Amino acid sequence: MKQLLVELTTKAGQKCTAIRRAIVPAGTVDAVVQALGEKIAERVVIGDPHAEGVTMGPLVSVAQRDEVVRQVEALQAAGGALLLGDLSDPEIVRADGTKGTASEGAFVSPIVLGFDDATTPEVHDIEAFGPVTSVLPYGDLAEAADLVARGGGSLVTSVATSDPAVAMQLMERIGAYNGRVLFLSRENLRTSTGHGAPVPHLVHGGPGRAGGGEELGGIRSVLHYMQRTAVQGSPEMLTALTGVWHTGATSHPSTGSGTGVGRHPFRKSLAELRIGDQLASASRTVTLDDIETFAHFTGDTFYAHMDEEAAAANPFFPGRVAHGYLLVSWAAGLFVDPDPGPVLANYGLENLRFVTPVSPGDEIRVTLTAKQITRARPTSTARCAGTPRSATRATSSSRATTCSRSSRKRPLALIPVVERARAQRERDETQ
C-alpha cells in the first residue's frame, strides 16, 4: 500500500514510473481502496510546497491539469467509476499557511478509478499523467499476466508475493512486457528502493509504449552525456593515445637484476615504472606428482585430475589435467618478486582463468607487462600511492591459448596476460 501511495502522489503523479494500473486479486478491491483512502487522508497534504506540512504540490502547469482532467473524464466515459477523489478544485494549503481552494492553480487531488471489466481497452491505453490510478481485479495468475501485457509495454511492474512459484509464473509471462520487474516480499519490503526507484546499476527503459529499449542507469547515465569516438591505429599508436599498453606495442623487458632500469617491475616505484615495462619468467613444467599433490592437499580430487580413463573419455580433456587453481598459484609465483619493496599487496588473481586444459609435461611461463598507471593523491600512511595495471601471458607450442586476469598493487597494480607452452619433448625426440 505504501508503494501505491508513493507512486500516486510523488511529484503529483508526474512520473513515467508512476503506478497507473493497480492489478489486485478479485474480492480485495474494496479493501485496497479503503486502505489507500486512509493512507491518503493520513499523509497527503496538497498545497504550495513552501508551506509547512505540504506533501504534494501542483502539476507542472494549468494546461497539464486540464489535460489530466480530460483523461480522467475519458476513463469515466469508458466505464471507470471514481472510487477516491474527484475533479473539483481540492482544498489546499497556501504559502502563507491558510487553507482554501485555488481555481487558478494546477492542483488535482489523488484520484482512484475502478472498472467492473478489467479488460476495458481505455484503462490500458489512456494515461492520465498526474495523481491518477485505476484498480483492476483479476481471478488467477494468467489473467493478471494478461492485464499486464495489455499495457503494451511498461517501464516497471511491481509484484507483491512471498511465493517463489508465483513469482516464477508471473515472470515468465510478464518479463517481455517490462524493462524491470520488482518483486516485493516479506524479506525485502522494508528495504526495497521502491517501484519507481531502481538501484544505480540497473538499466532504465522498457519495450513497446515504454520507450522501445534501454535508456539510462548508473554509469550509463554519465556516459549518456559524453561523446564517444572510436580510434583505430597500430598498437604503438593506441598505447600513445590512450596511455594503456596494447599487445604488440613496444615493451621494456626486465633483466631480472636487482638494480638498473631493467630490473623487475616490482622493484620500481611509480616514479620509475613505465608503461610497457615487462618481465618474462622462466618456465615451469607441470608433472603428474604436482597434480596429485595439489588434489590431495586441497581435497579437489575431481576425476579430470585423478582418473586418466574417465578424463580421456570426455572430449574436452586430453587426459588428466592440472587444476586451474594450481596454475593460477604457479602464475603468481612465476611473476612475483619475493623481496620487500614498493609493492605492498598483490590481488586480482580471481579474474585469471585458463580456457585450454594443461596436461602433465606442459610448461607454463608468465609474461608480465605494466599496462596502465593511475596515480592517486599521496596520504600520510603511503609514501607513493597509485594503481598500475598490467598484462601477463602463458603459451603452448602445440595449443596456444590466451587468458587474462586483473591484479592491483599498492602502489603497483598489474594485470597480467598468461601464455602456456606445451613441452616439446616428444617432438624433439622424433626430430
Tab-separated table of C-alpha atoms in Angstrom:
chain	number	residue	atom	x	y	z
A	1	MET	CA	0.000	0.000	0.000
A	2	LYS	CA	2.878	2.334	0.768
A	3	GLN	CA	4.310	1.722	-2.716
A	4	LEU	CA	0.992	2.612	-4.338
A	5	LEU	CA	0.603	5.755	-2.237
A	6	VAL	CA	4.136	6.933	-3.022
A	7	GLU	CA	3.807	6.371	-6.760
A	8	LEU	CA	0.381	8.030	-6.833
A	9	THR	CA	1.439	11.244	-5.073
A	10	THR	CA	5.194	11.768	-5.548
A	11	LYS	CA	5.717	14.660	-7.993
A	12	ALA	CA	1.910	14.788	-8.128
A	13	GLY	CA	1.999	11.554	-10.106
A	14	GLN	CA	4.022	13.153	-12.912
A	15	LYS	CA	6.414	10.224	-13.229
A	16	CYS	CA	6.946	7.803	-16.082
A	17	THR	CA	7.180	5.010	-13.498
A	18	ALA	CA	4.049	6.004	-11.591
A	19	ILE	CA	1.568	3.169	-10.988
A	20	ARG	CA	-1.288	3.738	-13.461
A	21	ARG	CA	-2.871	0.298	-13.025
A	22	ALA	CA	-3.074	-1.467	-9.660
A	23	ILE	CA	-3.894	-5.093	-10.500
A	24	VAL	CA	-5.273	-6.773	-7.361
A	25	PRO	CA	-6.967	-10.106	-6.557
A	26	ALA	CA	-10.717	-10.101	-7.197
A	27	GLY	CA	-12.603	-9.600	-3.960
A	28	THR	CA	-9.932	-7.304	-2.459
A	29	VAL	CA	-10.734	-4.131	-4.424
A	30	ASP	CA	-12.830	-2.613	-1.644
A	31	ALA	CA	-10.210	-3.379	0.998
A	32	VAL	CA	-7.404	-1.968	-1.140
A	33	VAL	CA	-9.327	1.226	-1.908
A	34	GLN	CA	-10.294	1.678	1.741
A	35	ALA	CA	-6.697	1.203	2.952
A	36	LEU	CA	-5.388	3.558	0.279
A	37	GLY	CA	-8.005	6.158	1.163
A	38	GLU	CA	-6.957	6.007	4.815
A	39	LYS	CA	-3.301	6.491	3.887
A	40	ILE	CA	-4.166	9.445	1.632
A	41	ALA	CA	-6.183	11.097	4.396
A	42	GLU	CA	-3.388	10.470	6.891
A	43	ARG	CA	-0.350	11.506	4.866
A	44	VAL	CA	-1.271	13.625	1.838
A	45	VAL	CA	-1.468	17.398	2.247
A	46	ILE	CA	-1.952	19.262	-1.046
A	47	GLY	CA	-0.698	22.804	-1.457
A	48	ASP	CA	2.149	25.203	-2.067
A	49	PRO	CA	5.447	23.372	-1.468
A	50	HIS	CA	6.693	26.388	0.504
A	51	ALA	CA	4.035	25.821	3.145
A	52	GLU	CA	4.844	23.768	6.211
A	53	GLY	CA	3.498	20.219	6.097
A	54	VAL	CA	2.635	20.093	2.380
A	55	THR	CA	3.421	16.663	0.897
A	56	MET	CA	2.011	17.018	-2.635
A	57	GLY	CA	2.306	20.079	-4.841
A	58	PRO	CA	0.610	21.144	-8.080
A	59	LEU	CA	1.008	19.737	-11.551
A	60	VAL	CA	3.548	21.377	-13.812
A	61	SER	CA	1.015	23.778	-15.352
A	62	VAL	CA	-2.660	24.635	-15.560
A	63	ALA	CA	-2.634	23.178	-19.077
A	64	GLN	CA	-1.383	19.877	-17.668
A	65	ARG	CA	-4.086	19.970	-15.006
A	66	ASP	CA	-6.711	20.410	-17.691
A	67	GLU	CA	-5.184	17.547	-19.683
A	68	VAL	CA	-5.336	15.231	-16.659
A	69	VAL	CA	-8.976	16.167	-16.109
A	70	ARG	CA	-9.767	15.370	-19.763
A	71	GLN	CA	-8.085	11.971	-19.496
A	72	VAL	CA	-9.944	11.108	-16.294
A	73	GLU	CA	-13.215	12.074	-17.960
A	74	ALA	CA	-12.304	9.788	-20.869
A	75	LEU	CA	-11.690	6.919	-18.431
A	76	GLN	CA	-15.046	7.636	-16.786
A	77	ALA	CA	-16.755	7.620	-20.162
A	78	ALA	CA	-15.253	4.166	-20.771
A	79	GLY	CA	-16.830	2.816	-17.588
A	80	GLY	CA	-14.474	3.948	-14.870
A	81	ALA	CA	-16.022	4.864	-11.529
A	82	LEU	CA	-14.430	7.365	-9.154
A	83	LEU	CA	-13.561	5.436	-6.011
A	84	LEU	CA	-11.367	8.093	-4.380
A	85	GLY	CA	-11.022	11.810	-5.110
A	86	ASP	CA	-12.869	13.929	-7.651
A	87	LEU	CA	-12.257	16.535	-10.350
A	88	SER	CA	-13.289	19.588	-8.367
A	89	ASP	CA	-10.708	22.048	-7.060
A	90	PRO	CA	-9.229	20.465	-3.908
A	91	GLU	CA	-8.647	22.282	-0.639
A	92	ILE	CA	-5.002	23.294	-0.486
A	93	VAL	CA	-2.567	24.886	1.921
A	94	ARG	CA	-1.385	28.246	0.586
A	95	ALA	CA	2.154	29.578	1.002
A	96	ASP	CA	1.045	31.718	3.972
A	97	GLY	CA	-0.442	28.678	5.717
A	98	THR	CA	-4.092	29.485	5.074
A	99	LYS	CA	-6.390	26.907	3.503
A	100	GLY	CA	-8.897	27.076	0.691
A	101	THR	CA	-9.389	26.280	-2.980
A	102	ALA	CA	-7.302	27.786	-5.760
A	103	SER	CA	-9.051	27.577	-9.118
A	104	GLU	CA	-6.149	29.419	-10.711
A	105	GLY	CA	-3.727	26.762	-9.524
A	106	ALA	CA	-2.781	23.453	-11.108
A	107	PHE	CA	-3.921	21.266	-8.232
A	108	VAL	CA	-5.598	17.865	-8.563
A	109	SER	CA	-6.462	15.569	-5.678
A	110	PRO	CA	-5.326	11.908	-5.803
A	111	ILE	CA	-7.851	10.008	-7.938
A	112	VAL	CA	-8.554	6.278	-7.925
A	113	LEU	CA	-10.876	4.716	-10.501
A	114	GLY	CA	-12.442	1.275	-10.617
A	115	PHE	CA	-13.573	-0.826	-13.593
A	116	ASP	CA	-16.016	-3.716	-13.460
A	117	ASP	CA	-14.420	-5.046	-16.630
A	118	ALA	CA	-10.642	-5.048	-16.165
A	119	THR	CA	-10.112	-5.696	-19.871
A	120	THR	CA	-11.660	-2.361	-20.882
A	121	PRO	CA	-9.245	-1.120	-23.579
A	122	GLU	CA	-9.231	2.502	-22.432
A	123	VAL	CA	-7.862	1.717	-18.968
A	124	HIS	CA	-4.811	0.147	-20.593
A	125	ASP	CA	-4.381	2.733	-23.357
A	126	ILE	CA	-5.118	6.061	-21.672
A	127	GLU	CA	-2.534	7.541	-19.322
A	128	ALA	CA	-3.571	10.479	-17.172
A	129	PHE	CA	-0.141	11.899	-16.358
A	130	GLY	CA	-0.901	13.004	-12.838
A	131	PRO	CA	-2.052	11.580	-9.471
A	132	VAL	CA	-4.386	9.060	-11.094
A	133	THR	CA	-4.517	5.266	-10.895
A	134	SER	CA	-7.056	2.555	-11.684
A	135	VAL	CA	-7.680	-0.559	-9.572
A	136	LEU	CA	-8.260	-3.676	-11.683
A	137	PRO	CA	-9.347	-7.064	-10.295
A	138	TYR	CA	-8.004	-10.421	-11.558
A	139	GLY	CA	-9.074	-14.006	-10.983
A	140	ASP	CA	-5.881	-16.059	-11.480
A	141	LEU	CA	-2.237	-15.516	-12.418
A	142	ALA	CA	-2.874	-15.996	-16.119
A	143	GLU	CA	-5.484	-13.239	-16.028
A	144	ALA	CA	-3.168	-10.963	-14.043
A	145	ALA	CA	-0.383	-11.502	-16.584
A	146	ASP	CA	-2.793	-10.780	-19.423
A	147	LEU	CA	-3.747	-7.464	-17.832
A	148	VAL	CA	-0.066	-6.501	-17.520
A	149	ALA	CA	0.512	-7.316	-21.198
A	150	ARG	CA	-2.452	-5.197	-22.280
A	151	GLY	CA	-0.481	-2.094	-21.292
A	152	GLY	CA	1.632	-2.518	-24.423
A	153	GLY	CA	4.959	-2.201	-22.613
A	154	SER	CA	5.907	-0.860	-19.179
A	155	LEU	CA	8.983	0.597	-17.548
A	156	VAL	CA	8.372	-1.397	-14.387
A	157	THR	CA	5.862	-3.729	-12.772
A	158	SER	CA	5.952	-4.443	-9.048
A	159	VAL	CA	4.744	-7.847	-7.849
A	160	ALA	CA	3.880	-8.339	-4.178
A	161	THR	CA	4.347	-12.010	-3.295
A	162	SER	CA	6.400	-14.172	-0.952
A	163	ASP	CA	5.788	-17.309	-3.036
A	164	PRO	CA	8.698	-18.108	-5.417
A	165	ALA	CA	6.414	-20.311	-7.531
A	166	VAL	CA	4.037	-17.391	-8.107
A	167	ALA	CA	6.974	-15.114	-8.893
A	168	MET	CA	8.305	-17.604	-11.443
A	169	GLN	CA	4.963	-17.988	-13.203
A	170	LEU	CA	4.440	-14.249	-13.439
A	171	MET	CA	7.999	-13.514	-14.529
A	172	GLU	CA	7.753	-15.965	-17.395
A	173	ARG	CA	4.557	-14.284	-18.579
A	174	ILE	CA	5.257	-10.578	-17.990
A	175	GLY	CA	9.025	-10.285	-18.436
A	176	ALA	CA	8.791	-9.452	-22.136
A	177	TYR	CA	6.446	-6.538	-21.392
A	178	ASN	CA	8.665	-4.809	-18.823
A	179	GLY	CA	12.024	-3.120	-18.611
A	180	ARG	CA	12.189	-4.020	-14.917
A	181	VAL	CA	10.195	-6.227	-12.558
A	182	LEU	CA	10.364	-5.615	-8.799
A	183	PHE	CA	9.353	-8.483	-6.527
A	184	LEU	CA	8.307	-7.316	-3.084
A	185	SER	CA	8.194	-9.941	-0.342
A	186	ARG	CA	8.244	-10.075	3.436
A	187	GLU	CA	12.040	-10.178	3.301
A	188	ASN	CA	12.724	-7.035	1.263
A	189	LEU	CA	9.622	-4.880	1.599
A	190	ARG	CA	11.129	-2.524	4.170
A	191	THR	CA	14.497	-2.185	2.434
A	192	SER	CA	13.311	-2.001	-1.180
A	193	THR	CA	14.219	1.077	-3.203
A	194	GLY	CA	10.623	1.147	-4.391
A	195	HIS	CA	8.618	0.697	-7.556
A	196	GLY	CA	9.914	3.793	-9.317
A	197	ALA	CA	13.454	3.913	-7.922
A	198	PRO	CA	15.845	1.334	-9.410
A	199	VAL	CA	19.235	0.770	-7.822
A	200	PRO	CA	22.044	2.580	-9.693
A	201	HIS	CA	23.471	-0.336	-11.671
A	202	LEU	CA	20.127	-1.281	-13.246
A	203	VAL	CA	19.320	-0.030	-16.707
A	204	HIS	CA	16.173	2.001	-17.196
A	205	GLY	CA	13.756	1.734	-20.075
A	206	GLY	CA	11.249	-0.716	-21.440
A	207	PRO	CA	9.648	-2.245	-24.531
A	208	GLY	CA	6.751	-1.003	-26.645
A	209	ARG	CA	4.949	2.030	-25.310
A	210	ALA	CA	7.521	2.334	-22.521
A	211	GLY	CA	10.104	3.621	-24.972
A	212	GLY	CA	11.276	0.766	-27.126
A	213	GLY	CA	14.565	-0.014	-25.421
A	214	GLU	CA	17.030	0.564	-22.599
A	215	GLU	CA	17.836	4.080	-21.530
A	216	LEU	CA	19.863	5.118	-18.507
A	217	GLY	CA	21.097	3.563	-15.295
A	218	GLY	CA	24.153	4.078	-13.092
A	219	ILE	CA	27.316	4.862	-15.033
A	220	ARG	CA	25.283	4.729	-18.255
A	221	SER	CA	23.648	7.969	-17.139
A	222	VAL	CA	27.062	9.625	-17.091
A	223	LEU	CA	28.226	8.102	-20.366
A	224	HIS	CA	24.989	9.277	-21.993
A	225	TYR	CA	26.286	12.849	-21.796
A	226	MET	CA	29.758	12.030	-23.059
A	227	GLN	CA	30.803	11.909	-26.691
A	228	ARG	CA	32.484	8.650	-27.670
A	229	THR	CA	34.983	8.419	-30.522
A	230	ALA	CA	36.298	5.153	-31.940
A	231	VAL	CA	40.051	5.227	-32.543
A	232	GLN	CA	41.870	2.889	-34.937
A	233	GLY	CA	45.608	2.542	-35.176
A	234	SER	CA	48.626	0.366	-34.527
A	235	PRO	CA	49.261	-0.996	-31.011
A	236	GLU	CA	52.030	1.585	-30.682
A	237	MET	CA	49.747	4.450	-31.664
A	238	LEU	CA	46.850	3.267	-29.455
A	239	THR	CA	49.199	2.954	-26.486
A	240	ALA	CA	50.415	6.512	-27.008
A	241	LEU	CA	46.898	7.894	-27.435
A	242	THR	CA	45.222	6.064	-24.544
A	243	GLY	CA	48.017	5.713	-22.030
A	244	VAL	CA	47.183	1.996	-21.851
A	245	TRP	CA	49.624	-0.609	-23.175
A	246	HIS	CA	48.229	-2.724	-26.022
A	247	THR	CA	49.581	-6.104	-27.073
A	248	GLY	CA	52.110	-5.582	-29.846
A	249	ALA	CA	53.319	-2.189	-28.643
A	250	THR	CA	56.904	-1.601	-27.549
A	251	SER	CA	57.821	-3.290	-24.284
A	252	HIS	CA	60.811	-2.866	-21.993
A	253	PRO	CA	61.981	-6.326	-20.906
A	254	SER	CA	63.433	-6.791	-17.467
A	255	THR	CA	66.794	-8.436	-16.984
A	256	GLY	CA	65.667	-9.654	-13.585
A	257	SER	CA	68.644	-7.997	-11.902
A	258	GLY	CA	68.149	-6.104	-8.693
A	259	THR	CA	69.457	-2.776	-9.976
A	260	GLY	CA	69.189	-0.583	-13.046
A	261	VAL	CA	66.406	0.295	-15.443
A	262	GLY	CA	65.943	-3.337	-16.475
A	263	ARG	CA	65.175	-4.671	-13.001
A	264	HIS	CA	61.963	-6.439	-12.002
A	265	PRO	CA	58.872	-4.147	-12.248
A	266	PHE	CA	58.135	-4.844	-8.581
A	267	ARG	CA	61.470	-3.241	-7.710
A	268	LYS	CA	60.379	0.103	-9.189
A	269	SER	CA	58.453	2.923	-7.583
A	270	LEU	CA	55.721	4.694	-9.524
A	271	ALA	CA	58.219	7.418	-10.343
A	272	GLU	CA	60.362	4.842	-12.155
A	273	LEU	CA	57.791	2.462	-13.577
A	274	ARG	CA	56.959	2.894	-17.273
A	275	ILE	CA	54.029	1.589	-19.262
A	276	GLY	CA	55.413	-1.380	-21.194
A	277	ASP	CA	57.898	-2.468	-18.524
A	278	GLN	CA	57.902	-6.225	-18.825
A	279	LEU	CA	59.083	-9.378	-17.109
A	280	ALA	CA	59.287	-12.769	-18.859
A	281	SER	CA	59.515	-15.548	-16.299
A	282	ALA	CA	61.327	-18.863	-16.553
A	283	SER	CA	59.266	-21.929	-17.500
A	284	ARG	CA	57.878	-24.428	-15.009
A	285	THR	CA	56.895	-27.953	-16.023
A	286	VAL	CA	53.629	-29.440	-14.770
A	287	THR	CA	54.075	-33.007	-13.532
A	288	LEU	CA	51.635	-35.716	-12.508
A	289	ASP	CA	53.052	-35.536	-8.976
A	290	ASP	CA	52.238	-31.823	-8.860
A	291	ILE	CA	48.631	-32.528	-9.873
A	292	GLU	CA	48.166	-35.338	-7.350
A	293	THR	CA	49.829	-33.399	-4.522
A	294	PHE	CA	47.583	-30.405	-5.151
A	295	ALA	CA	44.498	-32.657	-5.357
A	296	HIS	CA	45.157	-34.347	-2.012
A	297	PHE	CA	46.315	-31.133	-0.329
A	298	THR	CA	43.187	-29.181	-1.300
A	299	GLY	CA	40.677	-32.029	-1.465
A	300	ASP	CA	39.902	-31.300	-5.122
A	301	THR	CA	40.016	-34.859	-6.443
A	302	PHE	CA	37.780	-34.196	-9.431
A	303	TYR	CA	38.062	-37.034	-11.956
A	304	ALA	CA	39.695	-34.825	-14.601
A	305	HIS	CA	42.701	-34.536	-12.287
A	306	MET	CA	42.805	-38.052	-10.843
A	307	ASP	CA	41.283	-40.566	-13.274
A	308	GLU	CA	43.081	-40.906	-16.618
A	309	GLU	CA	40.465	-43.131	-18.220
A	310	ALA	CA	37.489	-41.012	-17.165
A	311	ALA	CA	39.232	-37.780	-18.167
A	312	ALA	CA	40.185	-39.120	-21.598
A	313	ALA	CA	36.574	-40.218	-22.162
A	314	ASN	CA	35.499	-36.579	-22.003
A	315	PRO	CA	36.234	-34.898	-25.378
A	316	PHE	CA	37.170	-31.682	-23.587
A	317	PHE	CA	40.122	-33.279	-21.764
A	318	PRO	CA	43.148	-34.921	-23.440
A	319	GLY	CA	43.586	-36.985	-20.265
A	320	ARG	CA	44.399	-35.945	-16.718
A	321	VAL	CA	44.848	-32.196	-16.473
A	322	ALA	CA	46.153	-29.658	-13.964
A	323	HIS	CA	43.806	-27.784	-11.644
A	324	GLY	CA	43.016	-24.241	-12.702
A	325	TYR	CA	43.835	-23.010	-9.199
A	326	LEU	CA	47.160	-24.816	-9.295
A	327	LEU	CA	48.030	-22.916	-12.478
A	328	VAL	CA	46.853	-19.630	-11.005
A	329	SER	CA	49.055	-20.198	-7.959
A	330	TRP	CA	52.025	-21.022	-10.142
A	331	ALA	CA	51.377	-17.998	-12.352
A	332	ALA	CA	51.549	-15.749	-9.298
A	333	GLY	CA	54.708	-17.458	-8.132
A	334	LEU	CA	56.379	-17.068	-11.500
A	335	PHE	CA	55.983	-13.304	-11.763
A	336	VAL	CA	56.188	-12.245	-8.101
A	337	ASP	CA	59.441	-10.828	-6.750
A	338	PRO	CA	59.601	-12.009	-3.120
A	339	ASP	CA	61.790	-9.340	-1.505
A	340	PRO	CA	60.311	-6.318	0.298
A	341	GLY	CA	59.872	-3.330	-1.975
A	342	PRO	CA	57.435	-0.709	-3.280
A	343	VAL	CA	54.674	-3.272	-3.918
A	344	LEU	CA	52.554	-3.509	-0.773
A	345	ALA	CA	49.994	-6.083	-1.899
A	346	ASN	CA	49.017	-8.156	-4.902
A	347	TYR	CA	45.459	-9.218	-5.570
A	348	GLY	CA	43.186	-9.751	-8.541
A	349	LEU	CA	44.123	-13.304	-9.453
A	350	GLU	CA	40.462	-14.275	-9.015
A	351	ASN	CA	39.915	-12.955	-12.548
A	352	LEU	CA	42.594	-15.187	-14.072
A	353	ARG	CA	41.297	-18.262	-15.879
A	354	PHE	CA	42.651	-20.927	-18.206
A	355	VAL	CA	40.377	-21.945	-21.076
A	356	THR	CA	42.515	-24.754	-22.512
A	357	PRO	CA	43.464	-27.855	-20.462
A	358	VAL	CA	47.069	-28.097	-19.283
A	359	SER	CA	48.457	-31.648	-19.206
A	360	PRO	CA	51.368	-33.272	-17.367
A	361	GLY	CA	54.518	-32.415	-19.315
A	362	ASP	CA	53.265	-28.987	-20.367
A	363	GLU	CA	55.272	-25.951	-19.368
A	364	ILE	CA	53.859	-22.708	-18.061
A	365	ARG	CA	55.578	-19.355	-18.160
A	366	VAL	CA	54.386	-15.819	-17.465
A	367	THR	CA	54.983	-12.536	-19.232
A	368	LEU	CA	54.102	-9.573	-17.029
A	369	THR	CA	53.685	-6.149	-18.652
A	370	ALA	CA	52.863	-2.840	-16.962
A	371	LYS	CA	49.642	-1.845	-18.739
A	372	GLN	CA	48.339	1.291	-17.055
A	373	ILE	CA	49.251	3.555	-14.150
A	374	THR	CA	46.590	5.544	-12.300
A	375	ARG	CA	48.095	7.915	-9.797
A	376	ALA	CA	46.345	8.684	-6.523
A	377	ARG	CA	46.865	11.509	-4.051
A	378	PRO	CA	49.578	10.556	-1.506
A	379	THR	CA	48.412	10.012	2.063
A	380	SER	CA	50.180	10.220	5.401
A	381	THR	CA	50.443	6.433	5.501
A	382	ALA	CA	51.641	5.923	1.932
A	383	ARG	CA	54.806	7.388	0.521
A	384	CYS	CA	53.658	6.795	-3.051
A	385	ALA	CA	50.137	5.714	-3.889
A	386	GLY	CA	48.641	4.621	-7.168
A	387	THR	CA	47.126	1.792	-9.167
A	388	PRO	CA	49.094	0.466	-12.102
A	389	ARG	CA	47.693	-2.268	-14.301
A	390	SER	CA	49.484	-4.814	-16.427
A	391	ALA	CA	49.253	-7.865	-18.685
A	392	THR	CA	50.634	-11.493	-18.457
A	393	ARG	CA	50.799	-14.427	-20.941
A	394	ALA	CA	51.358	-18.284	-20.814
A	395	THR	CA	51.709	-20.316	-24.130
A	396	SER	CA	51.678	-23.827	-25.520
A	397	SER	CA	53.654	-24.518	-28.675
A	398	SER	CA	51.076	-27.107	-29.750
A	399	ARG	CA	47.901	-25.403	-28.494
A	400	ALA	CA	48.393	-21.685	-27.999
A	401	THR	CA	45.820	-20.003	-25.790
A	402	THR	CA	45.427	-16.684	-24.042
A	403	CYS	CA	43.759	-15.834	-20.762
A	404	SER	CA	43.597	-12.581	-18.879
A	405	ARG	CA	43.402	-11.511	-15.281
A	406	SER	CA	43.124	-8.376	-13.210
A	407	SER	CA	45.553	-7.543	-10.471
A	408	ARG	CA	46.072	-4.442	-8.393
A	409	LYS	CA	49.033	-3.360	-6.373
A	410	ARG	CA	49.573	-0.630	-3.854
A	411	PRO	CA	51.454	1.267	-5.089
A	412	LEU	CA	51.848	-1.101	-8.051
A	413	ALA	CA	48.959	-2.979	-9.636
A	414	LEU	CA	49.396	-5.247	-12.627
A	415	ILE	CA	47.003	-7.052	-14.922
A	416	PRO	CA	48.961	-9.937	-16.486
A	417	VAL	CA	48.094	-11.976	-19.574
A	418	VAL	CA	49.371	-15.583	-19.269
A	419	GLU	CA	50.661	-17.824	-22.091
A	420	ARG	CA	51.037	-21.585	-21.685
A	421	ALA	CA	53.542	-23.720	-23.597
A	422	ARG	CA	53.364	-27.480	-24.100
A	423	ALA	CA	56.720	-29.242	-23.652
A	424	GLN	CA	58.121	-30.332	-26.986
A	425	ARG	CA	59.935	-33.332	-25.595
A	426	GLU	CA	58.202	-35.870	-27.835
A	427	ARG	CA	58.615	-33.692	-30.919
A	428	ASP	CA	62.287	-33.149	-30.155
A	429	GLU	CA	62.821	-36.871	-29.746
A	430	THR	CA	61.399	-37.595	-33.205
A	431	GLN	CA	63.500	-34.968	-34.967
